[in-house]
Coordinates of N, CA, C and O in Angstrom, one line a residue:
X1 N -15.4 10.3 -10.1 CA -14.7 10.5 -8.8 C -14.3 9.2 -8.2 O -13.2 9.0 -7.7
X2 N -15.2 8.2 -8.3 CA -14.9 6.9 -7.7 C -13.7 6.2 -8.4 O -12.8 5.7 -7.8
X3 N -13.6 6.3 -9.7 CA -12.5 5.8 -10.5 C -11.2 6.4 -10.0 O -10.2 5.7 -9.8
X4 N -11.2 7.7 -9.9 CA -10.0 8.4 -9.5 C -9.6 7.9 -8.1 O -8.4 7.7 -7.8
X5 N -10.5 7.8 -7.1 CA -10.3 7.3 -5.8 C -9.7 5.9 -5.8 O -8.7 5.6 -5.2
X6 N -10.2 5.0 -6.7 CA -9.8 3.6 -6.7 C -8.3 3.5 -7.3 O -7.6 2.6 -6.9
X7 N -7.9 4.5 -8.0 CA -6.6 4.5 -8.6 C -5.5 5.2 -7.7 O -4.3 4.9 -7.8
X8 N -5.9 6.0 -6.7 CA -5.0 6.7 -5.9 C -5.1 6.4 -4.4 O -4.6 7.1 -3.5
X9 N -5.8 5.3 -4.0 CA -6.1 5.0 -2.6 C -4.8 4.4 -1.9 O -3.9 4.0 -2.5
X10 N -4.8 4.5 -0.6 CA -3.7 4.1 0.2 C -3.5 2.6 0.1 O -4.5 1.9 -0.1
X11 N -2.3 2.1 0.3 CA -2.1 0.7 0.4 C -2.7 0.1 1.7 O -2.9 0.8 2.6
X12 N -2.9 -1.2 1.6 CA -3.3 -1.9 2.9 C -2.0 -2.1 3.7 O -0.9 -2.4 3.2
X13 N -2.1 -1.9 5.0 CA -1.0 -2.1 5.9 C -1.3 -3.1 6.9 O -2.4 -3.1 7.4
X14 N -0.4 -4.0 7.3 CA -0.6 -5.0 8.3 C 0.7 -5.3 8.9 O 1.8 -5.1 8.4
X15 N 0.7 -5.9 10.1 CA 1.9 -6.3 10.8 C 2.1 -7.8 10.6 O 1.2 -8.6 10.7
X16 N 3.4 -8.1 10.2 CA 3.8 -9.5 9.9 C 4.8 -9.9 10.9 O 5.7 -9.1 11.2
X17 N 4.7 -11.1 11.4 CA 5.7 -11.6 12.4 C 6.6 -12.6 11.7 O 6.1 -13.5 11.1
X18 N 7.9 -12.4 11.8 CA 8.9 -13.4 11.3 C 8.8 -14.7 12.1 O 8.9 -14.7 13.3
X19 N 8.7 -15.8 11.4 CA 8.5 -17.1 12.0 C 9.7 -17.5 12.9 O 9.6 -18.1 13.9
X20 N 10.9 -17.2 12.4 CA 12.1 -17.6 13.1 C 12.4 -16.7 14.3 O 12.7 -17.1 15.4
X21 N 12.5 -15.4 14.0 CA 12.9 -14.4 15.0 C 11.8 -13.9 15.9 O 12.0 -13.5 17.0
X22 N 10.6 -14.0 15.4 CA 9.4 -13.5 16.2 C 9.3 -12.0 16.0 O 8.4 -11.4 16.6
X23 N 10.2 -11.3 15.3 CA 10.1 -9.9 15.1 C 8.9 -9.5 14.3 O 8.6 -10.2 13.3
X24 N 8.4 -8.3 14.6 CA 7.2 -7.8 13.9 C 7.7 -6.7 12.9 O 8.6 -6.0 13.2
X25 N 7.1 -6.6 11.8 CA 7.4 -5.6 10.8 C 6.1 -5.1 10.1 O 5.2 -5.9 10.0
X26 N 6.1 -3.9 9.7 CA 4.9 -3.3 9.0 C 5.1 -3.6 7.6 O 6.1 -3.3 7.0
X27 N 4.0 -4.2 6.9 CA 4.1 -4.5 5.5 C 3.0 -3.8 4.8 O 1.9 -3.7 5.3
X28 N 3.3 -3.3 3.6 CA 2.3 -2.6 2.8 C 2.1 -3.4 1.5 O 3.0 -3.9 1.0
X29 N 0.8 -3.5 1.2 CA 0.4 -4.2 -0.1 C -0.5 -3.2 -0.8 O -1.3 -2.5 -0.2
X30 N -0.5 -3.3 -2.1 CA -1.5 -2.4 -2.9 C -2.9 -2.7 -2.5 O -3.2 -3.8 -2.1
X31 N -3.7 -1.7 -2.6 CA -5.1 -1.9 -2.2 C -5.7 -3.0 -3.1 O -5.4 -3.0 -4.3
X32 N -6.6 -3.8 -2.6 CA -7.2 -4.9 -3.4 C -8.1 -4.3 -4.5 O -9.0 -3.5 -4.2
X33 N -7.9 -4.7 -5.7 CA -8.8 -4.3 -6.8 C -8.7 -5.3 -7.9 O -7.6 -5.7 -8.4
X34 N -9.8 -5.9 -8.2 CA -9.9 -6.9 -9.2 C -10.9 -6.5 -10.3 O -12.1 -6.4 -10.1
X35 N -10.3 -6.1 -11.5 CA -11.2 -5.6 -12.5 C -11.9 -4.3 -12.1 O -11.3 -3.4 -11.6
X36 N -13.2 -4.3 -12.2 CA -14.0 -3.2 -11.7 C -14.3 -3.3 -10.2 O -14.9 -2.4 -9.6
X37 N -14.1 -4.5 -9.6 CA -14.4 -4.7 -8.2 C -13.3 -4.1 -7.4 O -12.1 -4.4 -7.6
X38 N -13.7 -3.3 -6.4 CA -12.7 -2.7 -5.5 C -13.2 -2.9 -4.1 O -14.3 -2.4 -3.7
X39 N -12.5 -3.8 -3.3 CA -13.0 -4.1 -1.9 C -12.8 -2.8 -1.1 O -11.7 -2.2 -1.1
X40 N -13.8 -2.4 -0.3 CA -13.7 -1.2 0.5 C -13.3 -1.7 1.9 O -14.0 -2.5 2.5
X41 N -12.2 -1.1 2.4 CA -11.7 -1.4 3.7 C -12.1 -0.3 4.7 O -11.8 0.8 4.5
X42 N -12.7 -0.7 5.8 CA -13.2 0.3 6.7 C -12.2 1.3 7.3 O -12.4 2.4 7.4
X43 N -11.0 0.8 7.6 CA -10.0 1.7 8.1 C -9.3 2.5 7.1 O -9.3 3.8 7.2
X44 N -8.8 1.9 6.0 CA -8.0 2.7 5.0 C -8.9 3.5 4.1 O -8.5 4.5 3.5
X45 N -10.2 3.1 4.0 CA -11.0 3.8 3.0 C -12.1 4.6 3.7 O -13.3 4.7 3.2
X46 N -11.8 5.2 4.8 CA -12.7 6.0 5.6 C -13.4 7.1 4.8 O -14.5 7.4 5.0
X47 N -12.6 7.7 3.9 CA -13.2 8.8 3.0 C -14.4 8.3 2.3 O -15.4 9.0 2.2
X48 N -14.4 7.1 1.7 CA -15.5 6.6 1.0 C -16.6 6.1 2.0 O -17.8 6.3 1.8
X49 N -16.2 5.5 3.1 CA -17.2 5.0 4.1 C -18.0 6.1 4.6 O -19.2 5.9 4.9
X50 N -17.5 7.3 4.8 CA -18.3 8.4 5.3 C -19.4 8.8 4.4 O -20.4 9.5 4.8
X51 N -19.3 8.5 3.1 CA -20.3 8.8 2.1 C -21.4 7.8 1.9 O -22.3 7.9 1.2
X52 N -21.2 6.6 2.6 CA -22.1 5.5 2.5 C -23.5 5.9 3.0 O -23.6 6.5 4.1
X53 N -24.5 5.6 2.3 CA -25.9 5.9 2.7 C -26.7 4.6 2.7 O -26.6 3.9 1.7
X54 N -27.5 4.4 3.6 CA -28.5 3.3 3.6 C -29.6 3.6 2.6 O -30.1 4.7 2.6
X55 N -29.9 2.6 1.8 CA -31.0 2.7 0.9 C -32.1 1.8 1.3 O -32.0 0.5 1.1
X56 N -33.1 2.3 2.0 CA -34.2 1.4 2.4 C -35.0 0.8 1.3 O -35.4 1.5 0.4
X57 N -35.1 -0.5 1.3 CA -35.8 -1.3 0.3 C -36.7 -2.3 0.9 O -36.2 -3.1 1.8
X58 N -37.9 -2.3 0.6 CA -38.9 -3.3 1.1 C -38.6 -4.7 0.6 O -38.1 -4.8 -0.6
X59 N -38.8 -5.7 1.3 CA -38.6 -7.1 0.9 C -39.4 -7.4 -0.4 O -40.5 -6.9 -0.5
X60 N -38.7 -8.0 -1.3 CA -39.3 -8.3 -2.6 C -39.1 -7.3 -3.7 O -39.5 -7.5 -4.8
X61 N -38.6 -6.1 -3.3 CA -38.3 -5.0 -4.3 C -37.1 -5.4 -5.1 O -36.2 -6.1 -4.6
X62 N -37.0 -4.8 -6.2 CA -35.8 -4.9 -7.1 C -35.0 -3.6 -7.0 O -35.6 -2.5 -7.0
X63 N -33.7 -3.7 -7.0 CA -32.8 -2.6 -6.9 C -31.9 -2.7 -8.1 O -31.3 -3.7 -8.4
X64 N -31.7 -1.6 -8.9 CA -30.8 -1.6 -10.1 C -29.8 -0.4 -9.9 O -30.2 0.7 -9.4
X65 N -28.6 -0.6 -10.1 CA -27.6 0.4 -10.0 C -26.4 0.1 -10.9 O -26.3 -1.0 -11.5
X66 N -25.6 1.1 -11.1 CA -24.3 0.9 -11.9 C -23.3 0.2 -11.0 O -23.0 0.8 -9.9
X67 N -22.9 -1.0 -11.3 CA -22.0 -1.7 -10.4 C -20.6 -1.1 -10.2 O -19.9 -1.6 -9.4
X68 N -20.3 0.0 -10.9 CA -19.0 0.7 -10.7 C -19.0 1.6 -9.5 O -18.0 2.0 -9.0
X69 N -20.2 1.9 -8.9 CA -20.3 2.7 -7.7 C -20.1 1.9 -6.5 O -20.4 0.7 -6.5
X70 N -19.6 2.4 -5.4 CA -19.4 1.6 -4.2 C -20.8 1.1 -3.7 O -21.7 1.8 -3.7
X71 N -20.8 -0.2 -3.4 CA -22.0 -0.8 -3.0 C -21.7 -2.0 -2.1 O -20.6 -2.5 -2.2
X72 N -22.6 -2.3 -1.3 CA -22.4 -3.5 -0.4 C -23.7 -4.0 0.1 O -24.8 -3.5 -0.2
X73 N -23.6 -5.1 0.8 CA -24.8 -5.7 1.4 C -24.5 -5.8 2.9 O -23.3 -5.8 3.3
X74 N -25.5 -6.1 3.7 CA -25.3 -6.3 5.1 C -25.9 -7.7 5.4 O -26.9 -8.0 4.8
X75 N -25.4 -8.3 6.4 CA -26.0 -9.6 6.9 C -27.4 -9.4 7.3 O -28.3 -10.1 7.0
X76 N -27.6 -8.3 8.1 CA -28.9 -8.0 8.6 C -29.0 -6.5 8.9 O -28.0 -5.9 9.3
X77 N -30.2 -6.0 8.8 CA -30.5 -4.6 9.1 C -31.5 -4.6 10.2 O -32.7 -4.9 10.0
X78 N -31.1 -4.1 11.4 CA -32.0 -4.1 12.6 C -32.6 -2.7 12.8 O -33.3 -2.4 13.8
X79 N -32.4 -1.8 11.8 CA -32.9 -0.4 12.0 C -34.4 -0.4 11.8 O -35.1 -1.3 11.3
X80 N -35.0 0.7 12.3 CA -36.5 0.9 12.1 C -36.8 1.3 10.7 O -38.0 1.2 10.3
X81 N -35.9 1.7 9.9 CA -36.1 2.1 8.5 C -36.1 0.9 7.6 O -35.4 0.0 7.8
X82 N -37.0 0.9 6.7 CA -37.2 -0.2 5.7 C -38.2 -1.1 6.2 O -38.8 -1.9 5.9

């Protein structure tokens, strides 16, 4: 399922300003994907973001996973869980 999503996801869109005229235009670029790494974008990839689940792990524990599934880290977790 993730592989199919990574192949059919929406392009990244952003506003670009022309340096000479100052006019703005909407620009589309393919979604970022490098090898098996696929950067998850909070706005464009909301479908995947809604499926994200926190995995509580105690300090010093080891976590093993298949690196092809969506995963991330956080700078800090202030929740009561973990």
